[in-house]
Short mmCIF file of N, CA and C in Angstrom, two decimals:
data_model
loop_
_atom_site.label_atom_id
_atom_site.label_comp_id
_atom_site.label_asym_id
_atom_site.label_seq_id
_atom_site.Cartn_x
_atom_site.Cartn_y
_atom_site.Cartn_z
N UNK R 1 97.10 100.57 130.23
CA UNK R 1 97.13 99.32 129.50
C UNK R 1 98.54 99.15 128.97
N UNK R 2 99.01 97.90 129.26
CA UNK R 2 100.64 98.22 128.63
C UNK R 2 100.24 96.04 128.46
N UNK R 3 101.61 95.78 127.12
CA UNK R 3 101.77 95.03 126.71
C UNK R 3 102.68 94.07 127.43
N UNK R 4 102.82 92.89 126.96
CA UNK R 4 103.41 91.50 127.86
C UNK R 4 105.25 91.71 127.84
N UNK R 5 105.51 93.00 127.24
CA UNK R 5 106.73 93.79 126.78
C UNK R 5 106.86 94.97 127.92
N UNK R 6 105.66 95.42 128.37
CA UNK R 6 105.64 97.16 129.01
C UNK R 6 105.87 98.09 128.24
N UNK R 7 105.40 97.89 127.08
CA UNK R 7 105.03 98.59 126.14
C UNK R 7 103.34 99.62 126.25
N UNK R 8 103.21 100.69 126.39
CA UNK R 8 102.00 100.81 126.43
C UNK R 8 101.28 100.79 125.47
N UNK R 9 100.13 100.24 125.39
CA UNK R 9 98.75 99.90 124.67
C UNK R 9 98.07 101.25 124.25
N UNK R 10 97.79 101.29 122.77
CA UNK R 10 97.01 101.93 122.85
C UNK R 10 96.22 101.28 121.42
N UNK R 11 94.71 102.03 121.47
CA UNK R 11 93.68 101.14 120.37
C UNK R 11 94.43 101.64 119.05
N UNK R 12 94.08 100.76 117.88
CA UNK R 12 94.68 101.14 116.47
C UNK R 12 96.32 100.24 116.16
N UNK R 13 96.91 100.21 118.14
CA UNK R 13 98.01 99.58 117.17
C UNK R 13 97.99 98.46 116.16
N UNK R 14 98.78 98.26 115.94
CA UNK R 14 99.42 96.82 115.11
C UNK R 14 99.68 95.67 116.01
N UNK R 15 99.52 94.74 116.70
CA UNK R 15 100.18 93.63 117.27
C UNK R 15 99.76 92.12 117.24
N UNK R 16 101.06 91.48 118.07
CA UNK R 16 101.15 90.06 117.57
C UNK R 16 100.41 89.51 118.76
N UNK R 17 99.73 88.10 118.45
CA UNK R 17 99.05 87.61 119.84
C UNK R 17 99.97 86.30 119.86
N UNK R 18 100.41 85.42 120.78
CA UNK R 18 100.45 83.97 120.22
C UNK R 18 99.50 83.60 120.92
N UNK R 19 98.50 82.66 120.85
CA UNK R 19 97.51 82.15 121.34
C UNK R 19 97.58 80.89 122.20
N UNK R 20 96.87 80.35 123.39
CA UNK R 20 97.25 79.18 124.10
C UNK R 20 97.94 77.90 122.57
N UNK R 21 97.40 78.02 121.79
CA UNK R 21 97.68 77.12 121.21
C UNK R 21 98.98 76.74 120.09
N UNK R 22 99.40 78.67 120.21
CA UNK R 22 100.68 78.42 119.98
C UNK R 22 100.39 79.25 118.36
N UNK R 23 99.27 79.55 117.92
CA UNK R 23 98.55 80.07 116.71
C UNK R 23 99.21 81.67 117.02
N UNK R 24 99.71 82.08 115.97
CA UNK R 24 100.35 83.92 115.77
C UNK R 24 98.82 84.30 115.17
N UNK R 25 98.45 85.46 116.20
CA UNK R 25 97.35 86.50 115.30
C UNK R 25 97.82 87.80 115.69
N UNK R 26 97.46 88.25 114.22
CA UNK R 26 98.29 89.89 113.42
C UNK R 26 96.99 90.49 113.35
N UNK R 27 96.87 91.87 113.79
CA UNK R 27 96.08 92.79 113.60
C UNK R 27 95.72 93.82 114.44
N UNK R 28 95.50 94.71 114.23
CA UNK R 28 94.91 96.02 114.80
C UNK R 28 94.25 95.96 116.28
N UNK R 29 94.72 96.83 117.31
CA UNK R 29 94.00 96.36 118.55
C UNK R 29 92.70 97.30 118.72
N UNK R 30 91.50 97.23 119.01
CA UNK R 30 90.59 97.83 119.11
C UNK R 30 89.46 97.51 120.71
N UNK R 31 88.71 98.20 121.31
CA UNK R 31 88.08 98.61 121.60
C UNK R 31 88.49 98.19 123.21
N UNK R 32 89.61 98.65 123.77
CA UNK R 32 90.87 98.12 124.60
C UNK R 32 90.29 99.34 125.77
N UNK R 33 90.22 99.11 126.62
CA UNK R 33 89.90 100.47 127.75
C UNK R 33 90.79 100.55 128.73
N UNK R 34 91.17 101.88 128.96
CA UNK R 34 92.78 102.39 129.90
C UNK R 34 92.09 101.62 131.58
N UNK R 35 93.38 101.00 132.29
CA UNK R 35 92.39 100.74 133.65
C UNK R 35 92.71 99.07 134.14
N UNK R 36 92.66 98.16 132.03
CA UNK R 36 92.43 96.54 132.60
C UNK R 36 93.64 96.00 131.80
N UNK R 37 94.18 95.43 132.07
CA UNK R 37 94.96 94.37 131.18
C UNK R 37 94.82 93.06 131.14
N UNK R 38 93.58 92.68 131.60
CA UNK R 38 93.17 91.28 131.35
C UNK R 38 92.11 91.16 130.42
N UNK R 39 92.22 90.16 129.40
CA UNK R 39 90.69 90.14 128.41
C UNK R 39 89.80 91.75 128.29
N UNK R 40 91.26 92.37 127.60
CA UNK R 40 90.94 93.70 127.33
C UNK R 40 91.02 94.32 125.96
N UNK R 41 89.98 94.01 125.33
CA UNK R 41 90.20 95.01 123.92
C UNK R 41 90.09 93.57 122.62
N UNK R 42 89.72 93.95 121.41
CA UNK R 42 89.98 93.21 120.67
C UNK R 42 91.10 93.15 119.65
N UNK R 43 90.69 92.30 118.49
CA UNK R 43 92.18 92.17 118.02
C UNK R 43 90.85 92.09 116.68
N UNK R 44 91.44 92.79 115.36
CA UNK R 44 90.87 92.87 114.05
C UNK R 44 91.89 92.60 113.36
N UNK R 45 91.90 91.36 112.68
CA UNK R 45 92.73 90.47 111.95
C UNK R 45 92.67 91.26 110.64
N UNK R 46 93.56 91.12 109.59
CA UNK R 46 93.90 91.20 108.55
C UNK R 46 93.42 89.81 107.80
N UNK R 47 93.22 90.51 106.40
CA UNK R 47 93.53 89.49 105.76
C UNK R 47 93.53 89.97 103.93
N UNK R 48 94.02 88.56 103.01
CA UNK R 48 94.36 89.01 101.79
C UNK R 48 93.37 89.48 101.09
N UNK R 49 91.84 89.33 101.51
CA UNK R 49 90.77 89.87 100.67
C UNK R 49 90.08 90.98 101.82
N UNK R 50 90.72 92.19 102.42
CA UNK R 50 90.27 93.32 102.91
C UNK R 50 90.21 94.43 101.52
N UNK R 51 88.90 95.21 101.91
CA UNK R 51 88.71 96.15 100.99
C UNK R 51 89.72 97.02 100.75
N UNK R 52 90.02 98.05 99.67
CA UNK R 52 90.85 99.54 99.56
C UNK R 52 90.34 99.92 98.86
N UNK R 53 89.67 100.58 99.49
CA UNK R 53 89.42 101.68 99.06
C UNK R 53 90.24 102.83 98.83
N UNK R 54 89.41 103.88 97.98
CA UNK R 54 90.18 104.95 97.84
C UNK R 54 89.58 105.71 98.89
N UNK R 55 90.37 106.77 99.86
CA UNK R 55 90.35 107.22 101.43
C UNK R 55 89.28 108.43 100.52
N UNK R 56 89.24 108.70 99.82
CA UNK R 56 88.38 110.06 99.23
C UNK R 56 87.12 109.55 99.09
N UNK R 57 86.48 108.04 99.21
CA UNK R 57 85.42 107.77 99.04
C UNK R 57 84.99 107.13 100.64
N UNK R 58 85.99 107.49 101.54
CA UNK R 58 85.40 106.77 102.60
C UNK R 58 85.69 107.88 103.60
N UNK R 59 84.55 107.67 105.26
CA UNK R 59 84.85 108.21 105.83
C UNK R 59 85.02 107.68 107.37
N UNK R 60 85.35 108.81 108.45
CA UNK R 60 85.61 108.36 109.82
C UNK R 60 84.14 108.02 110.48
N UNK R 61 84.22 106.92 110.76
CA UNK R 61 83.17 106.72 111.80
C UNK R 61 82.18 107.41 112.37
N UNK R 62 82.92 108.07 113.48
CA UNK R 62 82.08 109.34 113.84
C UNK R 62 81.30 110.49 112.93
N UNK R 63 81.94 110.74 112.01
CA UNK R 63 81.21 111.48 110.76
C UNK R 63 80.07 111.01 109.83
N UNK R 64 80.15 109.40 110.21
CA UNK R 64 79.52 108.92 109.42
C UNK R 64 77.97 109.08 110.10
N UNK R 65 78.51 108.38 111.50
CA UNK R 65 77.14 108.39 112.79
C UNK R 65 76.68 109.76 112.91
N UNK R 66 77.26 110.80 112.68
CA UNK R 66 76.70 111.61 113.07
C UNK R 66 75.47 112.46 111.80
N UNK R 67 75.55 111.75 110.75
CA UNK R 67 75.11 112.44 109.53
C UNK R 67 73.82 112.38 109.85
N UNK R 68 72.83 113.16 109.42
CA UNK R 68 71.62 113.01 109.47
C UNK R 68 71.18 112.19 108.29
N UNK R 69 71.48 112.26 107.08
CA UNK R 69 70.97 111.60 106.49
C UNK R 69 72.34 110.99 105.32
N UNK R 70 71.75 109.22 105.21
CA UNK R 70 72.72 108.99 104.40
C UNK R 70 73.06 109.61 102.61
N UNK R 71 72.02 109.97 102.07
CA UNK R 71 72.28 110.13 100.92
C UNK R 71 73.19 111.44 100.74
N UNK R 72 73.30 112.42 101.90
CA UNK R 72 73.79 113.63 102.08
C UNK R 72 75.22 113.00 102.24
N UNK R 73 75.14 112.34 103.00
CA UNK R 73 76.93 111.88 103.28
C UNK R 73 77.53 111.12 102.12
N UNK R 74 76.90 109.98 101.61
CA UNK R 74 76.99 109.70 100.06
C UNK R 74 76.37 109.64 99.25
N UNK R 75 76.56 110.96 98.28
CA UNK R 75 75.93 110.62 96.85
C UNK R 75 75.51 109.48 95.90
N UNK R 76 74.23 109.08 96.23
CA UNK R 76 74.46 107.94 95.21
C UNK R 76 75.36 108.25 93.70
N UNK R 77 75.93 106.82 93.46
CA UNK R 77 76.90 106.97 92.15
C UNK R 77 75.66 107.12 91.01
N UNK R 78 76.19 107.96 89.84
CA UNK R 78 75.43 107.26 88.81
C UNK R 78 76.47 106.88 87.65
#
């Protein structure tokens, strides 16, 4: 997968789209598979009201799916 640069692609980066319409979209490339470079992968926009968390209260994906049970993975607060 490589970019309209020959840059190679990979999921997580950062990049710019301009769109047929001439519209700039900013954000994270995701779920992009090695192989296609056409209508390949998405794009997860930013914006000024995204969560932050603190990284000590959150976790990776896979860790999350793999938990057997949620209350084990997070403690409810009290």
């Amino acid at each position: 997968m490589h970019y309209a640069n020959g840059r190679e692609a990979k999921n997580g980066d950062k990049v710019v789209w301009r769109t047929y319409s001439g519209q700039l979209i900013v954000g994270f490339l995701h779920d992009a598979v090695a192989g296609n470079d056409y209508c390949n992968g998405k794009i997860a926009v930013e914006s000024l009201n995204d969560p932050c968390p603190n990284l000590k209260e959150v976790l990776h994906f896979e860790d999350f799916a793999a938990a057997a049970k949620l209350d084990e993975v997070f403690p409810k607060q009290t």
